Coordinates of C-alpha atoms and ligand atoms in Angstrom, one line a residue:
X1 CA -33.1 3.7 -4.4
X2 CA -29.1 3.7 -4.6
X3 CA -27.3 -0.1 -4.0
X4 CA -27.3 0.3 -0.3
X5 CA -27.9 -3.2 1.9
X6 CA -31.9 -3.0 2.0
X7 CA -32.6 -6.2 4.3
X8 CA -36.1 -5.5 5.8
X9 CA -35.7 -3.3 8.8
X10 CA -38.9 -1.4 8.1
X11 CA -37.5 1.5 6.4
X12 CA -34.9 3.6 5.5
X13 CA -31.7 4.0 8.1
X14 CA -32.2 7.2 9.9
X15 CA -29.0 9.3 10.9
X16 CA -30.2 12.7 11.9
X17 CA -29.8 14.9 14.7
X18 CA -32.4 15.4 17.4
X19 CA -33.3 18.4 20.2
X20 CA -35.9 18.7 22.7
X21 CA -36.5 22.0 24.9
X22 CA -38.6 23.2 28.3
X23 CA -38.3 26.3 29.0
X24 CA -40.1 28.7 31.7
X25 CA -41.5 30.9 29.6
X26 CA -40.1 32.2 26.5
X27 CA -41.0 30.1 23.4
X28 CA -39.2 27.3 22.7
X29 CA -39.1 27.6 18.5
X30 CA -35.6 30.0 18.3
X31 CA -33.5 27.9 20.5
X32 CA -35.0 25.2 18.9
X33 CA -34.0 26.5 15.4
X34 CA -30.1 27.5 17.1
X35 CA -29.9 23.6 18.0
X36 CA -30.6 22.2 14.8
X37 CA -28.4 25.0 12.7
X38 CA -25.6 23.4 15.5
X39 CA -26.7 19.6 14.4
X40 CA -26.8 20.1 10.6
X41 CA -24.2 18.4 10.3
X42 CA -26.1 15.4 11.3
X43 CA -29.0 16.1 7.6
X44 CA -29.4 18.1 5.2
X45 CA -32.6 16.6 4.0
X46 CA -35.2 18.0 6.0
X47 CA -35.6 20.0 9.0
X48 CA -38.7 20.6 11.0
X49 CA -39.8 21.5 14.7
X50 CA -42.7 21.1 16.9
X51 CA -44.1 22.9 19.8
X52 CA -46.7 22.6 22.3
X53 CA -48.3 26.2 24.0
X54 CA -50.7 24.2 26.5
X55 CA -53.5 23.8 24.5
X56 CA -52.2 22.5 20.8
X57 CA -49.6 21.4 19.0
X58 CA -47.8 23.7 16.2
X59 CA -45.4 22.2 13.4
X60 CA -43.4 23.4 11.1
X61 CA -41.3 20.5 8.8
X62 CA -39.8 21.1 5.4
X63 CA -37.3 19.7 3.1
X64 CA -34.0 21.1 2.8
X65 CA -31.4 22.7 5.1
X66 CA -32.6 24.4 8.6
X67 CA -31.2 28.0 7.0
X68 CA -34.3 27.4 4.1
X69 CA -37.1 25.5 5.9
X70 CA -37.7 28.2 8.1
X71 CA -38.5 31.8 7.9
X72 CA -39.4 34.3 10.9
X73 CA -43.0 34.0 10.6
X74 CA -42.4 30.2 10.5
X75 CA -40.9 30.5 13.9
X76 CA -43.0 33.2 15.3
X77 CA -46.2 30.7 14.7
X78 CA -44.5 28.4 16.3
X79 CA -45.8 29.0 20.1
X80 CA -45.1 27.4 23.6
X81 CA -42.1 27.3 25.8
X82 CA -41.8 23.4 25.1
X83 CA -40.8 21.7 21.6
X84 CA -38.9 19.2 20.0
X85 CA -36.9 19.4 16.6
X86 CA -35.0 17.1 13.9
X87 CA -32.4 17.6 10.7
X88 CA -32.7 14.1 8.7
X89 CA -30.0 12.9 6.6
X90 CA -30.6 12.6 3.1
X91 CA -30.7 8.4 2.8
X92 CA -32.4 6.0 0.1
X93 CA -35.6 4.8 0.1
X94 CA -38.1 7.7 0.8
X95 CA -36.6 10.6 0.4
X96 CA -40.0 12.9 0.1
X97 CA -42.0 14.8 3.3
X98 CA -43.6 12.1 4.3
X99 CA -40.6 10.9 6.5
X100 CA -39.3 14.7 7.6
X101 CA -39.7 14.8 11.1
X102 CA -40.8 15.4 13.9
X103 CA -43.6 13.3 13.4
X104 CA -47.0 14.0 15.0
X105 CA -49.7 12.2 15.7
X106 CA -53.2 13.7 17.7
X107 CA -54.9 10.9 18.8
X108 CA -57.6 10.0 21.7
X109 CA -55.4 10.7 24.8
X110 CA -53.5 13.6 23.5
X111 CA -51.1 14.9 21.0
X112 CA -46.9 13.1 20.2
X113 CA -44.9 14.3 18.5
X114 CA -41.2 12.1 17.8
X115 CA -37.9 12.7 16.7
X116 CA -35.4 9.9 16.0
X117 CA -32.1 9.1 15.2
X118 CA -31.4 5.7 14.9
X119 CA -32.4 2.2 12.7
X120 CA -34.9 -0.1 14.7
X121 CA -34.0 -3.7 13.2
X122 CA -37.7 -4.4 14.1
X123 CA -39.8 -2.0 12.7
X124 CA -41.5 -4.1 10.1
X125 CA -42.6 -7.0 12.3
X126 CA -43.9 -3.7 14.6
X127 CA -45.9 -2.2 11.9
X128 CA -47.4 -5.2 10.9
X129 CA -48.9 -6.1 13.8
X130 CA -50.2 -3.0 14.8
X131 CA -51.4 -2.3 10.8
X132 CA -53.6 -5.4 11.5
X133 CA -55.0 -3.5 14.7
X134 CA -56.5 -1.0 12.3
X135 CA -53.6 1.7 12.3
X136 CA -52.6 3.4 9.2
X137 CA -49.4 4.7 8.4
X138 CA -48.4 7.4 6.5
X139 CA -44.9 7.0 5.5
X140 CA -42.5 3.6 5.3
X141 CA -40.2 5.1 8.3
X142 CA -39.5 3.6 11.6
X143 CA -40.4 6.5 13.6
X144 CA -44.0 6.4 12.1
X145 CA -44.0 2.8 14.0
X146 CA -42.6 4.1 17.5
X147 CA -45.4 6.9 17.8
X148 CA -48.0 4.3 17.0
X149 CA -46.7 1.6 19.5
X150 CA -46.6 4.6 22.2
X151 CA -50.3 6.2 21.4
X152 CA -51.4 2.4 21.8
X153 CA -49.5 2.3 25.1
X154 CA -50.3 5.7 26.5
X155 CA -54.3 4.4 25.9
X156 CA -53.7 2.3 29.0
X157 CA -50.4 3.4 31.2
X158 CA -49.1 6.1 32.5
X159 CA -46.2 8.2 30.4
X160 CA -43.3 5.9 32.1
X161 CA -45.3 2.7 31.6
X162 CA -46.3 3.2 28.4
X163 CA -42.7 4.8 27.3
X164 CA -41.1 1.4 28.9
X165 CA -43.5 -1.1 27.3
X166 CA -42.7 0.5 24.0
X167 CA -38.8 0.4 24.4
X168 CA -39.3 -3.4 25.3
X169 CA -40.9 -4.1 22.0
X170 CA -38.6 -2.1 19.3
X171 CA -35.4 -3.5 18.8
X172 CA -32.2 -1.6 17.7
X173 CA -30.7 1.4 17.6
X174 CA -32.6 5.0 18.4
X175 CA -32.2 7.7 20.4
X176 CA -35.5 10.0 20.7
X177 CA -37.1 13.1 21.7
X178 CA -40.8 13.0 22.3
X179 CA -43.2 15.4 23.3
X180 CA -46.7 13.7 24.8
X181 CA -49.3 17.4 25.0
X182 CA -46.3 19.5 26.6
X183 CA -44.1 17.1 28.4
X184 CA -40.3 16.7 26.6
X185 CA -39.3 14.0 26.7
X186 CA -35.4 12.3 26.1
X187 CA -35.0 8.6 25.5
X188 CA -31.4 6.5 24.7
X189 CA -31.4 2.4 23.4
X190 CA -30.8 0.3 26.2
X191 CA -27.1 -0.1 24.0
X192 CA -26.6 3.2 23.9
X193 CA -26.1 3.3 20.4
X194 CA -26.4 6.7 19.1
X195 CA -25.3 9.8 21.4
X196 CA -27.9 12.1 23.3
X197 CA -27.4 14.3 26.2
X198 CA -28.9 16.7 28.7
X199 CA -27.7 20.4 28.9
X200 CA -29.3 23.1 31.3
X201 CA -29.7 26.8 29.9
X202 CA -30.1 30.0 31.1
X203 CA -34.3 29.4 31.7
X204 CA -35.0 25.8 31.3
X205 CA -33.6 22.2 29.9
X206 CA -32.1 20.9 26.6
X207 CA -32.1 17.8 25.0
X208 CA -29.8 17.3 22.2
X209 CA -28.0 14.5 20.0
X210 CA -24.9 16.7 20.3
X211 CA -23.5 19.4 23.1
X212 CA -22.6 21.5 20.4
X213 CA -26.2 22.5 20.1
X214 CA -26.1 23.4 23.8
X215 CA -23.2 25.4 23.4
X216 CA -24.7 27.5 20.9
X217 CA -27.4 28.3 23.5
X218 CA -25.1 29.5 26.0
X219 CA -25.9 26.2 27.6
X220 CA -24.1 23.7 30.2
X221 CA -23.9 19.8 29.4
X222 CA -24.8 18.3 32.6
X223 CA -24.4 15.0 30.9
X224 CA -25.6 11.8 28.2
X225 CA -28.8 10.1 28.5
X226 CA -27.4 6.9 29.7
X227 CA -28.6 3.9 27.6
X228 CA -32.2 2.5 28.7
X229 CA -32.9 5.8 30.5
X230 CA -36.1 8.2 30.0
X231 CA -35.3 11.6 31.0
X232 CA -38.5 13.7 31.3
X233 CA -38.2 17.8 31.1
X234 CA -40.0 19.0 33.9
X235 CA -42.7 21.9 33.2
X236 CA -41.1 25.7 33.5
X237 CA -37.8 24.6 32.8
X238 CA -37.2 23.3 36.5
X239 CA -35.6 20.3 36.0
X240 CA -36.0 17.1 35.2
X241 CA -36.7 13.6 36.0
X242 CA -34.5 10.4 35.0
X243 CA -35.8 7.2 34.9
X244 CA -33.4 3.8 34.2
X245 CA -36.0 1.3 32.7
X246 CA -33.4 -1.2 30.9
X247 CA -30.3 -1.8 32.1
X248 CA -27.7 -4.0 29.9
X249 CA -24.6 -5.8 30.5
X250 CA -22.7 -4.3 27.3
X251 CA -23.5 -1.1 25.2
X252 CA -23.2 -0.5 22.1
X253 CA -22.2 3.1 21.3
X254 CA -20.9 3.4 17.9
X255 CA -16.9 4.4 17.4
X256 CA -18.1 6.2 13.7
X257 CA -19.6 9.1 15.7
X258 CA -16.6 9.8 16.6
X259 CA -14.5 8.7 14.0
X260 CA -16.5 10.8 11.6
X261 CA -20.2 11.8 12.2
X262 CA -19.8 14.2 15.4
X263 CA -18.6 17.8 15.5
X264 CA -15.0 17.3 16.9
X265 CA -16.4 20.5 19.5
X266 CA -18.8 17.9 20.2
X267 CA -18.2 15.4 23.8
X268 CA -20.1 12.3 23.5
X269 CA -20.2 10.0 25.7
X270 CA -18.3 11.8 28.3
X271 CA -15.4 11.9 25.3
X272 CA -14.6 15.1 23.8
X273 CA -14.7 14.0 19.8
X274 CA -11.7 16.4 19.0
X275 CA -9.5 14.7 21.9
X276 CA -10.5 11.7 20.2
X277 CA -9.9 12.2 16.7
X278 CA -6.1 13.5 18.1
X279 CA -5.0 10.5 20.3
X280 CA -6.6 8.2 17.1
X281 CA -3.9 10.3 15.0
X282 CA -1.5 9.8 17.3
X283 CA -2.0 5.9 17.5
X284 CA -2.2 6.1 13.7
X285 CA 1.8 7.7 13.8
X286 CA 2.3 4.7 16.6
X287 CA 1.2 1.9 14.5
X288 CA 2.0 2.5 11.3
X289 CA 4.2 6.4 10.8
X290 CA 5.8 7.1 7.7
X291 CA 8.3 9.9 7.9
X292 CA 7.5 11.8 5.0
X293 CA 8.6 15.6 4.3
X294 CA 4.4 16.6 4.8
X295 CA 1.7 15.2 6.4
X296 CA -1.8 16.8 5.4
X297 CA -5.2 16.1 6.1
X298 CA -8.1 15.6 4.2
X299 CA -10.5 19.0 5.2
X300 CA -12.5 18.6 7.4
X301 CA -12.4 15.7 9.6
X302 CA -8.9 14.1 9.1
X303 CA -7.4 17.3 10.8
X304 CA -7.6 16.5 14.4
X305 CA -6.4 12.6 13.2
X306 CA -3.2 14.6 11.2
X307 CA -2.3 17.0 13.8
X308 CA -2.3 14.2 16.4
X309 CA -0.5 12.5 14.1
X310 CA 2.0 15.1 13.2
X311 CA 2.5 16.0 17.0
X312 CA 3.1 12.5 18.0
X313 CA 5.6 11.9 14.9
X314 CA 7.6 14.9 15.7
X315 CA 7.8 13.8 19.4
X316 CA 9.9 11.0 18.4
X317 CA 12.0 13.5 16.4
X318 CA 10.7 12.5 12.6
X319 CA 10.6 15.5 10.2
X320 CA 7.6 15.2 9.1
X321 CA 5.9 18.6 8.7
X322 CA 2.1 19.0 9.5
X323 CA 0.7 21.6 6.2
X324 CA -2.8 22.3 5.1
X325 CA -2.1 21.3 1.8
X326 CA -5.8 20.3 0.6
X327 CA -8.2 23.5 0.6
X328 CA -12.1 22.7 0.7
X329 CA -14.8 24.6 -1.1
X330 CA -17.4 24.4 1.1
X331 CA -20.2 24.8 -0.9
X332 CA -20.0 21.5 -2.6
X333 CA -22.3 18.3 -1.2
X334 CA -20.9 15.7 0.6
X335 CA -19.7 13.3 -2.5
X336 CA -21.2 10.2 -0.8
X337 CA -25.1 11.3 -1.5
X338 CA -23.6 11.9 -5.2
X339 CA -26.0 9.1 -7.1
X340 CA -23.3 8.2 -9.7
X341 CA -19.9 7.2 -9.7
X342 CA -19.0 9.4 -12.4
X343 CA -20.7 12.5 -9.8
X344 CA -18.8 11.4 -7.5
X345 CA -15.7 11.6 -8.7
X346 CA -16.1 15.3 -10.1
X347 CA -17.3 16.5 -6.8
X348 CA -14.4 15.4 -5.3
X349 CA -12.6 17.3 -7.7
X350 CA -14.6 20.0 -7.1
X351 CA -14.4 19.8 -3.1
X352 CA -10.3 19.2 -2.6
X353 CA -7.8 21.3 -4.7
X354 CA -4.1 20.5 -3.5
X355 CA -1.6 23.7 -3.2
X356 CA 1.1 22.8 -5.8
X357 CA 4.0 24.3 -3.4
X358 CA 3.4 22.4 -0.5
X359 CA 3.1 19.5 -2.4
X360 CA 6.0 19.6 -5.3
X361 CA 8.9 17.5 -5.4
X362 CA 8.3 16.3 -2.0
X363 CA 6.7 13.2 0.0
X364 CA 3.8 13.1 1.3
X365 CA 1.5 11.4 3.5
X366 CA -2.4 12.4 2.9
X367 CA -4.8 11.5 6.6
X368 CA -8.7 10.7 6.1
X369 CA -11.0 9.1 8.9
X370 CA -12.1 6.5 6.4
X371 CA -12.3 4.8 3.0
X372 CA -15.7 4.0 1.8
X373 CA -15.7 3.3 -1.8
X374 CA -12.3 4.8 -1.9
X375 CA -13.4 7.2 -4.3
X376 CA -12.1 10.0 -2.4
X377 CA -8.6 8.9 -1.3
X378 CA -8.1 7.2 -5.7
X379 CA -8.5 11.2 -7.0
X380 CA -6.3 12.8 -3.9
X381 CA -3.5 10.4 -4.5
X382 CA -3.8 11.0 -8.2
X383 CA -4.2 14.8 -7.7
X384 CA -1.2 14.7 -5.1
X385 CA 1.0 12.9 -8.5
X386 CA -0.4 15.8 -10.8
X387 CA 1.2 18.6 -8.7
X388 CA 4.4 16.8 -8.7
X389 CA 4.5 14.8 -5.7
X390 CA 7.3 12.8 -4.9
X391 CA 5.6 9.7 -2.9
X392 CA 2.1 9.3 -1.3
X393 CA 1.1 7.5 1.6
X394 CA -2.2 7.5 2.8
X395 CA -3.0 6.7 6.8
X396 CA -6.5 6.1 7.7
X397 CA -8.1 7.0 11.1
X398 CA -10.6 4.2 11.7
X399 CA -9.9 0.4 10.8
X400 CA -11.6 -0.6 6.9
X401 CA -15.2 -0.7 6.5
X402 CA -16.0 -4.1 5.3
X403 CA -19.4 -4.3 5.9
X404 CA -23.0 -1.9 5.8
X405 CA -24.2 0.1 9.0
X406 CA -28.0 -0.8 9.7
X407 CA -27.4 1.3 12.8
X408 CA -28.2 4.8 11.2
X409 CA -24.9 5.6 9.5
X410 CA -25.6 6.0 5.9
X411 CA -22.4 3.7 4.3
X412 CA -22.9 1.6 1.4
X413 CA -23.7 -1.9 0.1
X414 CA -21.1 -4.7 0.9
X415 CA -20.6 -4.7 -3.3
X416 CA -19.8 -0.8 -3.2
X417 CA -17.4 -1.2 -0.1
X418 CA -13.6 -1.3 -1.6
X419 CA -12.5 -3.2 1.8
X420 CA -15.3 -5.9 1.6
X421 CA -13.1 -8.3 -0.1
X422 CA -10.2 -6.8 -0.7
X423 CA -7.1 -7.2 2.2
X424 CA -4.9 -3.7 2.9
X425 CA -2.3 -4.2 0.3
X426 CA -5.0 -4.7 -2.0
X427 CA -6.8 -1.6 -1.4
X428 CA -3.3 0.1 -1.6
X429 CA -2.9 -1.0 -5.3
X430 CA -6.4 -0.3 -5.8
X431 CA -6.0 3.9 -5.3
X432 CA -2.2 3.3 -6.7
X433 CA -0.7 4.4 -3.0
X434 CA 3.1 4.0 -2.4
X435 CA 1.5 2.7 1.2
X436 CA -1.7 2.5 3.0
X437 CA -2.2 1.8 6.5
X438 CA -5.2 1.9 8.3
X439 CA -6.0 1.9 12.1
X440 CA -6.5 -1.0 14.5
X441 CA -9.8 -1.6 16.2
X442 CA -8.1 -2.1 19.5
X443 CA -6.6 1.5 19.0
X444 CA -10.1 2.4 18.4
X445 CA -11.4 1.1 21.8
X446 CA -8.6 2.8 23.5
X447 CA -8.9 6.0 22.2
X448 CA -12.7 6.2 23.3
X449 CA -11.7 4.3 26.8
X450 CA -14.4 1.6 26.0
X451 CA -13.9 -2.4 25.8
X452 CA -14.8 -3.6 22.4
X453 CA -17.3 -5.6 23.8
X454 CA -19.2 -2.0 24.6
X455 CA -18.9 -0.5 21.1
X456 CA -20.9 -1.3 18.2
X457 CA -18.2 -2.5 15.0
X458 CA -20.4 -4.0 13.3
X459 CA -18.9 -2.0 9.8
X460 CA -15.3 -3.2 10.5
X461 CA -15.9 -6.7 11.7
X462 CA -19.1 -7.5 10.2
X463 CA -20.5 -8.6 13.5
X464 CA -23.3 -6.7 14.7
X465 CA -24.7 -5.9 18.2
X466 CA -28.1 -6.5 16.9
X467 CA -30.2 -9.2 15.8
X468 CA -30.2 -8.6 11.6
X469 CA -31.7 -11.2 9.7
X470 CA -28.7 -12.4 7.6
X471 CA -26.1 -10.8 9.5
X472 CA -24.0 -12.7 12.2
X473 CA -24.1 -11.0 15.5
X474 CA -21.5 -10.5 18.2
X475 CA -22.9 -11.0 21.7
X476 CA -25.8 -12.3 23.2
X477 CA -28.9 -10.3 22.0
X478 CA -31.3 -10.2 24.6
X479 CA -34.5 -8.2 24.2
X480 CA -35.3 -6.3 27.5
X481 CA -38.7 -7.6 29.0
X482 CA -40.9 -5.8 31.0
X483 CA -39.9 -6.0 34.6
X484 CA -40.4 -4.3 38.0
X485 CA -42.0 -0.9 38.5
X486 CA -40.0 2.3 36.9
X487 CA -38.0 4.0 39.6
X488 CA -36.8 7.9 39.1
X489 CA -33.8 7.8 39.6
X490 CA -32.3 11.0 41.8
X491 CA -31.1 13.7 39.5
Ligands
AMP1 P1 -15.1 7.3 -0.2 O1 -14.7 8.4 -1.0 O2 -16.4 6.6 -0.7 O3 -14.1 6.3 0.1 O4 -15.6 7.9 1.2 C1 -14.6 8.4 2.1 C2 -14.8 9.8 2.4 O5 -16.2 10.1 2.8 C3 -14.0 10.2 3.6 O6 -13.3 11.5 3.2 C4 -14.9 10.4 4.7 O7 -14.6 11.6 5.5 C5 -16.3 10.6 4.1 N1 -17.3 9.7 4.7 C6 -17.1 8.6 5.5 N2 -18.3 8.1 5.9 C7 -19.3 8.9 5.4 C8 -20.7 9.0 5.5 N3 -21.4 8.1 6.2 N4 -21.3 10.0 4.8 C9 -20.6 10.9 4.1 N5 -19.3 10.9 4.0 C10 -18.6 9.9 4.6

């Protein structure tokens, strides 16, 4: 285990990526294994796909990336024109094969099979009651507990029913695809809090946490799973069915997927993440611009944030020149999954080399979406001093992160976070800026067009969306009952 928060939610977070398919014919398994390669992004710990030809299930899960866990006999035993598939993020706790997913189950009405992305802040109170019905679990994972709950449920209701009766039981924050015998199926929290949406290909249906990963199949988003909703994939690709079975006043979509998480080619939420990560910049210039002689950004996802930046700068005629002055090898790890500080530090080393000319004998301001432990933005402004620049001001695209995610995103402990108790100027000193400025979280809620009373900011106000024992929450949390009869809704 690293020092992340470990309260009790049942397992370890979850922040993955997740695709479901129904096509007419063809099998399912390559444009499967395209959607995950377009959702790596989203873990690098395990990858794995399931299909269904009719009859049985077939499943293929192994660690490591999507480019090594599979092979082309690997996909050509893979058969059936429907499947689901999952990249896991590399998190504490159980990192071993018993939590790759998708998980499958057989049991007495049929085969599931579950992806997940998402934390449930539930899962342990779930498992228990249902390990004192007699199930046994395999792995310490909150997934494991949702395709339990939903065998129990399909025993005695229809796919809707049961689907609905398990969503009013787990609590918190998951976004699912599900395959009961050959039926696809999409599901979104009733808060909406982690992205999935619906994309229609040349011969069938997509589900996807990203439209990235429908973009690589030559697909079309049609649009998000809206939070609460069931989307089932009809058979043969010829549609599909959309059922709203919660309905809540707020959501709870989280501003990091945007800030950081997403591909920028990605639109969530009906937000292109690029044209986001640009008007951020831009309100970053608005709020707190430095006219420096360079502004740069930290490869890969401050660029959109600095060329906003840069643009909106030079609109108000500052001189400040936008330069790629930081090159990335590409081939290094992200540093946060680095176990030791000491790691961490020489990966960053490793990732970011500065080009001495752009840099020397001039000022400069350096542009990240966020400070964690601040390990990254300490070495860049020390590096930025060792090739001779003048001054170095750091802007930051996303307000500080004082608090853990329980939500999925894979952040730290309160202790390891540098803005838990330390105030701006503070954290300034701290990675020996000659300024730092970070974003406001109003900025943030206008950027993605959203009230903050629908966004989940739970890591920059410490006030959470969802119930978390020992956490103070921010709105009302009501767990959805059961109520009237699930409607399909027209599609
Ligand atoms: P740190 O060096 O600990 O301050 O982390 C900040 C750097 O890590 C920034 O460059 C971010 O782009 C990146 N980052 C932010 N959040 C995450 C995350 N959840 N996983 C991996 N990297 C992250």
């Amino acid at each position: 285990m690293t020092g992340r928060d470990h309260r009790d939610l049942g397992g370890p977070t979850e922040k993955c990526g997740v695709v479901g398919v129904s096509l007419d014919e063809r099998a399912a398994a390559r444009p499967l294994y395209y959607a995950l390669y377009a959702l790596q992004h989203r873990g690098q710990e395990s990858a794995g796909i399931v299909t269904h030809d009719g009859f049985q299930q077939h499943s293929h899960v192994e660690m490591g990336l999507v480019g090594d866990a599979f092979d082309e006999d690997d996909i050509d035993q893979l058969n059936g024109p429907v499947g689901i598939g999952h990249v896991r993020y590399p998190t504490a706790g159980s990192v071993n094969a018993s939590c790759a997913q998708p998980f499958s189950v057989s049991f007495k009405s049929g085969s599931l099979g579950l992806s997940h992305n998402g934390n449930l802040v539930n899962a342990g109170e779930i498992r228990d009651e249902l390990a004192n019905l007699g199930h046994a679990f395999t792995s310490d994972g909150d997934t494991e507990v949702i395709a339990h709950d939903l065998a129990r449920n399909l025993l005695e209701e229809d796919l809707v029913r049961a689907v609905k009766r398990t969503m009013s039981r787990i609590h918190g924050s998951y976004s699912l695809t599900i395959m009961h015998d050959d039926t696809v199926m999409g599901v979104r929290d009733p808060q909406g809090n982690r992205p999935l949406c619906i994309g229609e290909i040349d011969d069938g249906y997509v589900l996807a946490s990203e439209s990235a990963a429908i973009d690589v199949l030559d697909g079309e988003l049609v649009r998000d799973v809206k939070p609460g909703e069931l989307i089932i994939l009809q058979p043969d690709g010829e549609g599909f069915d959309a059922y709203q079975l919660f309905e809540q006043e707020n959501t709870a979509h989280c501003f990091f997927e945007h800030v950081y998480f997403a591909r920028p080619d990605s639109v969530i939420d009906e937000k292109l993440v690029y044209d986001v990560r640009r008007d951020l910049g831009r309100a970053l210039w608005d709020e707190s611009g430095v006219d420096t002689d360079v502004v740069m950004p930290v490869p890969d996802s401050g660029r959109a944030f600095a060329s906003g930046y840069a643009e909106a700068a030079q609109e108000e005629d500052a001189s400040v020149e936008f330069a790629e002055g930081l090159m990335k090898n590409r081939y290094v790890g992200r540093t946060f999954i680095m176990p030791t500080q000491d790691a961490r530090e020489r990966a960053v080393r490793l990732k970011l080399n500065p080009i001495k000319d752009v840099v020397e004998d001039r000022t400069v301001t350096i542009i990240d979406d966020s400070i964690v432990r601040g390990t990254t933005s300490t070495q860049l402004v020390q590096l930025m001093r060792d090739v001779g620049a003048d001054e170095v001001h750091v802007r930051i695209g996303a307000p500080p992160i004082i608090a853990p995610c329980y939500m999925g995103i894979d952040m730290a402990s309160r202790e390891e976070l540098i803005a838990s108790d330390r105030t701006v100027p503070e954290i300034g000193d701290e990675i020996a800026a000659d300024s730092l400025e970070y974003l406001s979280i109003d900025a943030v809620a206008d950027a993605l067009d959203q009230s903050r009373a629908d966004l989940c900011l739970g890591c920059v106000t410490g006030e959470y969306p969802y119930d978390i024992e020992g956490e103070t929450t921010d709105r009302d949390v009501d767990r959805p009952v059961i109520g009237s009869e699930p409607a399909a809704a027209d599609d």
